[in-house]
Coordinates of C-alpha atoms in Angstrom, one line a residue:
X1 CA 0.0 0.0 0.0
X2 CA 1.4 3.3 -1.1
X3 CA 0.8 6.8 0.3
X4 CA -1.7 7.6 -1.5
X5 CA -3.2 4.2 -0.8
X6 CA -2.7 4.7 3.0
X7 CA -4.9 8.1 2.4
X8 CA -7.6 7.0 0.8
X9 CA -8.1 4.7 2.9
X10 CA -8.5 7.2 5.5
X11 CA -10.8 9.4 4.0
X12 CA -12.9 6.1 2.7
X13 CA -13.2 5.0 6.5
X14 CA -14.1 8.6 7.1
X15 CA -11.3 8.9 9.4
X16 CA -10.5 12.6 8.3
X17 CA -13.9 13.7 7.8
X18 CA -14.8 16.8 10.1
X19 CA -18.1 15.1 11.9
X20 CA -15.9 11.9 12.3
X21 CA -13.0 13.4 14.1
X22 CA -15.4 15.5 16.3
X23 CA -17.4 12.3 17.8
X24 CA -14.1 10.4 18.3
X25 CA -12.6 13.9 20.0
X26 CA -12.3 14.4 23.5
X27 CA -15.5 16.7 24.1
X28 CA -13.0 19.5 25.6
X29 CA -11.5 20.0 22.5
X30 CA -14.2 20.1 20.9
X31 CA -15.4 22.8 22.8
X32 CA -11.8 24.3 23.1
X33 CA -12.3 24.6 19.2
X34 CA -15.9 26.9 19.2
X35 CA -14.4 28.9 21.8
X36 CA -11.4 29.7 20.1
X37 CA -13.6 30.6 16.8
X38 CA -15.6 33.3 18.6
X39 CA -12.6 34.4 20.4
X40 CA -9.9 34.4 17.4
X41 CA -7.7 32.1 16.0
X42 CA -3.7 31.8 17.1
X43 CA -0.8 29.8 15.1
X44 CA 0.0 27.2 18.0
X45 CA 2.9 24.5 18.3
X46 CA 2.3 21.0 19.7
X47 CA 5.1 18.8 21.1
X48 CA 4.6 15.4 21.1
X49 CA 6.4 12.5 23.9
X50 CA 6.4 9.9 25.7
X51 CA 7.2 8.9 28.8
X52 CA 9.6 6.0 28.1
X53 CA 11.9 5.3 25.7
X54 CA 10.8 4.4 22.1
X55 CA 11.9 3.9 18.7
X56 CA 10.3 6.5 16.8
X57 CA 7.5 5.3 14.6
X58 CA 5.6 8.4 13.1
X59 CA 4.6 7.3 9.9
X60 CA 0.6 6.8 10.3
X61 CA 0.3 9.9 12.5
X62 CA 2.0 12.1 9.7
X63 CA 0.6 10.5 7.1
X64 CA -2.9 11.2 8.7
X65 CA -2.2 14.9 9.4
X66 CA -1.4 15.3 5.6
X67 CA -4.7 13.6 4.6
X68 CA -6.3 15.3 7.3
X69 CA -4.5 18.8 5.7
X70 CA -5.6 18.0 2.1
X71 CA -9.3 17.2 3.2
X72 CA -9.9 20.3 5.0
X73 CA -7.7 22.7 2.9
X74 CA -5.2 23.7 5.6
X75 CA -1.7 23.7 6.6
X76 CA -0.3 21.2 9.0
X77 CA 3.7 21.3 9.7
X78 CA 4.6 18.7 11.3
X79 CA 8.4 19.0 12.6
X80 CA 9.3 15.2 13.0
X81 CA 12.6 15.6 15.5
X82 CA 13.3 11.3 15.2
X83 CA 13.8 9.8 11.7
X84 CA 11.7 6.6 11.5
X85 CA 13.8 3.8 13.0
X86 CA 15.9 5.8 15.5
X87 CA 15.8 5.7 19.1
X88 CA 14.4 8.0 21.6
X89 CA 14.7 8.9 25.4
X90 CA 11.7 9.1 27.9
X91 CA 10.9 12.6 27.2
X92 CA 12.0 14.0 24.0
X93 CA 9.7 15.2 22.0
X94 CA 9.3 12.9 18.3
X95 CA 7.6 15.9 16.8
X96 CA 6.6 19.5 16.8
X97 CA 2.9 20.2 15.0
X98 CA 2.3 23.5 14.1
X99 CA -1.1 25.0 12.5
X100 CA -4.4 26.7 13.5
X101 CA -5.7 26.0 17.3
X102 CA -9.1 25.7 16.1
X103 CA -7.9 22.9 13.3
X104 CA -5.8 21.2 15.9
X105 CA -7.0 21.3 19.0
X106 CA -9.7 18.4 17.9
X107 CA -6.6 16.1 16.6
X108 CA -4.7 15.4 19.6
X109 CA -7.0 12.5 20.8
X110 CA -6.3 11.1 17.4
X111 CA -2.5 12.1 16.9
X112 CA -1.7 10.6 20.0
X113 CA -3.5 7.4 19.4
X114 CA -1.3 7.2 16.1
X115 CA 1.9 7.7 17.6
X116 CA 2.4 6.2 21.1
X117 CA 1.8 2.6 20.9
X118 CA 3.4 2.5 17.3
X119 CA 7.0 3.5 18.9
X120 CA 6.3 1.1 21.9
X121 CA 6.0 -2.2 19.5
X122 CA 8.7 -0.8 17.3
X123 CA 11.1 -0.8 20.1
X124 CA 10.0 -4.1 21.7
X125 CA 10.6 -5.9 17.7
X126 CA 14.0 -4.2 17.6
X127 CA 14.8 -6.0 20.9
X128 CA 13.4 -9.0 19.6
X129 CA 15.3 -8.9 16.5
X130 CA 18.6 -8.0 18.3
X131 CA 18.4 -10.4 20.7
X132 CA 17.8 -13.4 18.4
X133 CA 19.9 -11.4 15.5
X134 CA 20.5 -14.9 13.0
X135 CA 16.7 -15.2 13.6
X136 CA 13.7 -14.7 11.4
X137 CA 10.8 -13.7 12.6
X138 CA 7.2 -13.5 11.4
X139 CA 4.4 -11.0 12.6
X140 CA 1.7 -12.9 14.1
X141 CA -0.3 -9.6 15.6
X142 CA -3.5 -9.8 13.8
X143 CA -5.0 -12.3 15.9
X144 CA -4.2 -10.0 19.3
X145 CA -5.5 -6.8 18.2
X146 CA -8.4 -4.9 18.2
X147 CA -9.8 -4.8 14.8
X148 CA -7.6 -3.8 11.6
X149 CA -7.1 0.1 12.9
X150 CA -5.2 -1.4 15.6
X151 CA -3.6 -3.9 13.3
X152 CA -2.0 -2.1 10.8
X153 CA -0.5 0.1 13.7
X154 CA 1.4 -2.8 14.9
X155 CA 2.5 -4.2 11.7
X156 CA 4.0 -0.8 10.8
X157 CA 5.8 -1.0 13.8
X158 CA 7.4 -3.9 14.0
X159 CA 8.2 -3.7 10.2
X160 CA 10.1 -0.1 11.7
X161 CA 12.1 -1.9 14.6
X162 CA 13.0 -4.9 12.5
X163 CA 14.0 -2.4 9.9
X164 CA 16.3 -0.6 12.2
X165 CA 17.8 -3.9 13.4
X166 CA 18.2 -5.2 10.3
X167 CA 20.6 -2.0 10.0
X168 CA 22.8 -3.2 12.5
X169 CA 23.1 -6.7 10.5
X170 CA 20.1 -8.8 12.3
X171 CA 17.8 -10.6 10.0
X172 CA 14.6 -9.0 11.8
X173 CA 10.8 -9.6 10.6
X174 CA 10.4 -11.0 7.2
X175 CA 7.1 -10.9 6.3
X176 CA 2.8 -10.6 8.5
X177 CA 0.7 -13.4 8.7
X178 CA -1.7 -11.8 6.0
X179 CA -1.8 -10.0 2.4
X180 CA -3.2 -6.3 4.3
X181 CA 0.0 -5.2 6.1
X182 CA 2.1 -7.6 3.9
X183 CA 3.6 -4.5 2.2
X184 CA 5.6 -2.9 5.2
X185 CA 8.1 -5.8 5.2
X186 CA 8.2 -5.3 1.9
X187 CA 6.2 -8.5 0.0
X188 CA 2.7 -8.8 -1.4
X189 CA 1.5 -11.7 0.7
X190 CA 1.1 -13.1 4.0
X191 CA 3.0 -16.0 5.0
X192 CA 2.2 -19.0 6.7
X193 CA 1.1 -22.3 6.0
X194 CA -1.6 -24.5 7.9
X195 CA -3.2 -23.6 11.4
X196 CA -4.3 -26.6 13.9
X197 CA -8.1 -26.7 13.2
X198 CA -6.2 -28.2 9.5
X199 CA -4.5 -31.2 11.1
X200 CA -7.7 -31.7 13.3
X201 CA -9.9 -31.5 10.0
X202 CA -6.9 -34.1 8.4
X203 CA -7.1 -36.6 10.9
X204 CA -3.2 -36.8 11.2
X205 CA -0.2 -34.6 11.2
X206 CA 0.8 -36.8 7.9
X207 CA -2.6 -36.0 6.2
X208 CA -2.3 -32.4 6.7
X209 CA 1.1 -32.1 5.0
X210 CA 0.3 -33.9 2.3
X211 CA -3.0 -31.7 1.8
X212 CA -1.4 -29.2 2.1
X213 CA 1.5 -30.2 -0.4
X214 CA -1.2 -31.2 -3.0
X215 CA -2.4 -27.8 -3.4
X216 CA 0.4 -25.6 -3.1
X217 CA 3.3 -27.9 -4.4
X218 CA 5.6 -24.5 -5.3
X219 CA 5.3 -23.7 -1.7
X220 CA 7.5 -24.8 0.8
X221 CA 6.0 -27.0 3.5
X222 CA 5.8 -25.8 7.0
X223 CA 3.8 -28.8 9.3
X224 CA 2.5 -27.5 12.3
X225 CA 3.5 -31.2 14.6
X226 CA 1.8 -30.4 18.4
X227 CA -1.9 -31.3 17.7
X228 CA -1.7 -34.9 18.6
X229 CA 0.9 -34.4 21.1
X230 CA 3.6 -36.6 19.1
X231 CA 5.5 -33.3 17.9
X232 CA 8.9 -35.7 17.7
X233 CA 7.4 -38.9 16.2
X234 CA 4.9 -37.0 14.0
X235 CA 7.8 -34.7 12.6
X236 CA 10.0 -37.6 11.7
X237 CA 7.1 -39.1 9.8
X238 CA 6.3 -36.1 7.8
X239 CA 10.1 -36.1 7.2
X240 CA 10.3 -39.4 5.7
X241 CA 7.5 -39.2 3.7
X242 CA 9.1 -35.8 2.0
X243 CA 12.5 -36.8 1.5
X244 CA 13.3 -34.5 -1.3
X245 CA 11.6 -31.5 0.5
X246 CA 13.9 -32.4 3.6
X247 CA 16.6 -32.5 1.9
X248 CA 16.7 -29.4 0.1
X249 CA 15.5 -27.2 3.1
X250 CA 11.9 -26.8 1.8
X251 CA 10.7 -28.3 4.4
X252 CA 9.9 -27.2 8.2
X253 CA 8.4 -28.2 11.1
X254 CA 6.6 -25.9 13.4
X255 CA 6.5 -25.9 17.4
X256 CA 3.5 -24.6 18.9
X257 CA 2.8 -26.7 21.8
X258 CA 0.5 -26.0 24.8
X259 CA 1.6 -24.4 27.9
X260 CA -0.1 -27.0 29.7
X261 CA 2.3 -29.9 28.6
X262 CA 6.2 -30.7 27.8
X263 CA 6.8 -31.7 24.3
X264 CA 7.3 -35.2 23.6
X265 CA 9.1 -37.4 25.2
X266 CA 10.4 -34.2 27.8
X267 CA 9.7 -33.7 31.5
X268 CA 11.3 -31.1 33.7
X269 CA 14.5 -33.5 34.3
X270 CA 15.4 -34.6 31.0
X271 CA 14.8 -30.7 29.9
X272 CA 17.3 -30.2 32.1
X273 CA 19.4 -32.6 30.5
X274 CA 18.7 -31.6 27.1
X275 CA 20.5 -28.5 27.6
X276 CA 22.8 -29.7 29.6
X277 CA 24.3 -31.3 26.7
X278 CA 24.2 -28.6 24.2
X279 CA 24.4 -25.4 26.6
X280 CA 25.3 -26.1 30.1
X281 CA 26.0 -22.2 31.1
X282 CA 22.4 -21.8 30.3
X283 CA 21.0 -23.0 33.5
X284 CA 24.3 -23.2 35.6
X285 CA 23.3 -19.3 37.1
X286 CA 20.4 -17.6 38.9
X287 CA 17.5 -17.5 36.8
X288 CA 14.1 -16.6 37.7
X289 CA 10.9 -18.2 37.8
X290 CA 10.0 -16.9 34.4
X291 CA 13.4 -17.4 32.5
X292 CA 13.6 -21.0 33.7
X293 CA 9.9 -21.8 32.3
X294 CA 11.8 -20.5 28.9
X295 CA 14.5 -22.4 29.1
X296 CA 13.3 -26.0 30.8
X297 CA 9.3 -25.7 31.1
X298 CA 6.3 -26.6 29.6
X299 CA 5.4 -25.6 26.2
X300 CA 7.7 -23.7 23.5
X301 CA 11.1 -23.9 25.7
X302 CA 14.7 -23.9 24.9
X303 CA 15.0 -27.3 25.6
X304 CA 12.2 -28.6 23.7
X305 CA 13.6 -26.8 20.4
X306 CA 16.7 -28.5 21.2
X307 CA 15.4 -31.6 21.7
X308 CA 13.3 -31.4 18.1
X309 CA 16.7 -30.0 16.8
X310 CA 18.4 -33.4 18.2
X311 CA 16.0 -35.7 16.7
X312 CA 15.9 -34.2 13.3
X313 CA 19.3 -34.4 13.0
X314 CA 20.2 -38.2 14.9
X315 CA 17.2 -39.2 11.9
X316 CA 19.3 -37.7 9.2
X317 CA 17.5 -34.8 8.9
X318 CA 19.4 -31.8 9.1
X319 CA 18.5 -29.7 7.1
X320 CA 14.7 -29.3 8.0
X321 CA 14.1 -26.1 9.9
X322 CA 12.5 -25.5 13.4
X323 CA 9.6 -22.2 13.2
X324 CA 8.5 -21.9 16.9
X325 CA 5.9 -19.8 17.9
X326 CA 3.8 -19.0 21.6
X327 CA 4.3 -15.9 23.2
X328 CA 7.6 -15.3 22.2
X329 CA 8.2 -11.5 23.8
X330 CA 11.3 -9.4 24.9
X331 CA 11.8 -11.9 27.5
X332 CA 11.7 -15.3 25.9
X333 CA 13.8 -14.1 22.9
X334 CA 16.4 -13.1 25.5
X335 CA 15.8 -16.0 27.1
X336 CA 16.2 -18.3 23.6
X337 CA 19.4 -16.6 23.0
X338 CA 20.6 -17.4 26.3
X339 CA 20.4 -20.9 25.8
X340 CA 21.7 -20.4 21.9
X341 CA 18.1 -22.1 21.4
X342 CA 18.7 -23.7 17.0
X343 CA 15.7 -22.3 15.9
X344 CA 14.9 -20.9 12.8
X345 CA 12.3 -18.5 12.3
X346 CA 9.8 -17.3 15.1
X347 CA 6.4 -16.3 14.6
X348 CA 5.1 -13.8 17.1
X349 CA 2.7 -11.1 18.0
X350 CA 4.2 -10.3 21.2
X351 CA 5.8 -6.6 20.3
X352 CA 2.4 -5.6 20.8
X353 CA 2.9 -3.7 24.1
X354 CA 2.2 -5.6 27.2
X355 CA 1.6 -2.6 29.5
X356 CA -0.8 -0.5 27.6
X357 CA -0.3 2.5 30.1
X358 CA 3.2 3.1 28.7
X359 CA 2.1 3.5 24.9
X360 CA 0.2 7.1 26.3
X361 CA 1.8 9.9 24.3
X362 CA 1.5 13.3 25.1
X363 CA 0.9 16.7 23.6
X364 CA 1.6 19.5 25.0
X365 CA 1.4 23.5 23.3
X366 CA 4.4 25.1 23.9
X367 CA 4.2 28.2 21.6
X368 CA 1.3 30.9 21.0
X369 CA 2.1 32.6 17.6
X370 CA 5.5 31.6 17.9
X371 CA 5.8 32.7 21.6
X372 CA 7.0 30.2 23.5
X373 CA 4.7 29.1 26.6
X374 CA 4.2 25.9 28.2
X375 CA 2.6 24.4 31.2
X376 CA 4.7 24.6 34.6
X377 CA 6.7 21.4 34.8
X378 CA 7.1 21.1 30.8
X379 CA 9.9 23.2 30.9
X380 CA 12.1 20.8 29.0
X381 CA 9.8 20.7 26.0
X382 CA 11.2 24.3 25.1
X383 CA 14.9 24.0 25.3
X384 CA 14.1 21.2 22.9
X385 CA 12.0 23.7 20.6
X386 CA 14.8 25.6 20.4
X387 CA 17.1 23.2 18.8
X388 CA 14.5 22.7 16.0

């Protein structure tokens, strides 16, 4: 989706239309706005933060203010202090907006609501992507947000912190989970292969690949092995039964499994041993409750993608690829490199901000026809003006 796709949008959805904005306004600005129109209109200049640091992600809120500009027949400068991509400290202003108080004064709900969770998920899928930096990941937020307004926010923002990383030589995010936010990483379709309710509809793990394999034989195959709680025997299986595919790395097998159970053939001693074998510093320090359920606990650990990564490759099999997914955040990345965990490709919808409270963004006016003039305790927000 280009610019000018990104804007029509808008003004289709009526997200730039006058009535629109003023019944998703704050009602103070709204009235802010009449009073200043039977007062007199000023030239005002917004500066825009957050409380926490951030990689700056301001493409949607500028890209709105533009379409929002070329509706109404106005100017709009917005001042954007951060490049796209860059880092930013608690506090610093991202932008400067400067205009007519009437026009403006009924955006901030909506500015802000463009901009602050955006540069929170940016900077959680840089971390991601740094910490598991020979790792490719796969954006997995649709399912977690709150209808596609929400989505596309997040998508754009972890395409901008992957971008960044992948700047400092990480592989980063690849590709979304479907065709409508495909384009910020960059490729016209979603990836991903076969979901669970496909292996249940199959009967078996085997079945489904070999669906799947029937109708999209260009494809490579990804088999999604935790339905039937076999993830090691059914893997091997699908293996064997595609031993060109596994051989030439076009085929992978996916770990998904519950957080209620160990994957096959694991309990909480021989996870232990697992990595014990291939990364004994892992778990020979203090680690707390939640970093040991990433390394040697139920579900999507360290030790079970080491384990799969064993079997594969005792079976012959190494060069089939491990894609693990299940609420792989900051954390568990960190925790995955820790243990130098041999997987391949994540899929995850975890940069989506786990404490909403820090996405808030906040605008403040800090100049009245290019006098400067801010609220006590903003102080900061000027000498920042000032190096515009």
């Amino acid at each position: 989706m280009t610019h000018g796709d990104r804007t029509r949008h808008d003004r289709g959805a009526g997200a730039v239309e006058q009535d629109v904005i003023a019944a998703r306004t704050d009602a103070y600005f709204n009235r802010t706005r009449a009073i200043v129109e039977h007062f007199g209109d000023r030239k005002v200049t917004y500066a825009i933060f957050l409380r926490r640091p951030v990689v700056s992600a301001p493409r949607l809120m500028v890209d709105w203010l533009h379409a929002v500009a070329a509706e109404r027949g106005i100017e709009i400068e917005c001042d954007v202090m951060f490049p796209e991509g860059t880092w930013v400290g608690a506090g610093e202003p991202l932008a400067y907006v400067t205009g007519s108080f009437a026009q403006l004064a009924v955006l901030e709900t909506l500015v802000l609501q463009r901009l602050g969770p955006a540069c929170v998920a940016a900077h959680n899928a840089y971390q991601m992507s740094m910490a598991l930096p020979h790792v490719r990941f796969m954006a997995m937020e649709a399912r977690h947000c709150a209808g596609f307004g929400m989505q596309e926010q997040m998508a754009y923002a972890a395409s901008v912190g992957s971008h960044a990383a992948q700047k400092e030589g990480a592989l980063g995010f690849i590709g979304s989970a479907n065709d409508a936010t495909a384009h910020y990483f960059g490729t016209k379709k979603g990836l991903g292969t076969m979901p669970h309710a496909l292996v249940g509809y199959a009967g078996s793990t085997l079945r489904a690949a070999e669906m799947f394999h029937e109708v999209y034989p260009d494809m490579d195959l990804v088999v999604l092995v935790d339905y039937f709680g076999r993830e090691v025997t059914d893997a091997l299986e699908v293996c064997r039964h595609f031993p060109d595919l596994a051989a030439t790395g076009r085929l992978a097998v996916r770990l998904d499994t519950h957080g209620g159970r160990f994957l096959e053939g694991l309990d909480p001693q021989s996870s232990y041993d697992v990595l014990e074998r291939h990364t004994p510093g892992s778990i020979r320090r203090y680690r707390s409750d939640k970093e040991l359920r990433y390394l040697v606990g139920t579900g999507v650990s360290a030790a079970a993608i080491w384990r799969m990564r064993e079997a594969l490759d005792e079976a012959g099999f190494a060069h089939v690829r491990i894609i693990a997914s299940s609420g792989f955040s900051v954390e568990k990345c960190l925790s995955m490199a820790d243990a130098h965990a041999p997987v391949d490709v994540i899929g995850t919808g975890s940069f989506i901000p786990d404490r909403w409270s820090e996405t808030y963004a906040t605008a403040d006016i800090v100049a009245y026809d290019d006098v400067p003039r801010v609220k006590a305790g903003r102080e900061f927000l000027l000498r920042h003006m000032r190096n515009r």
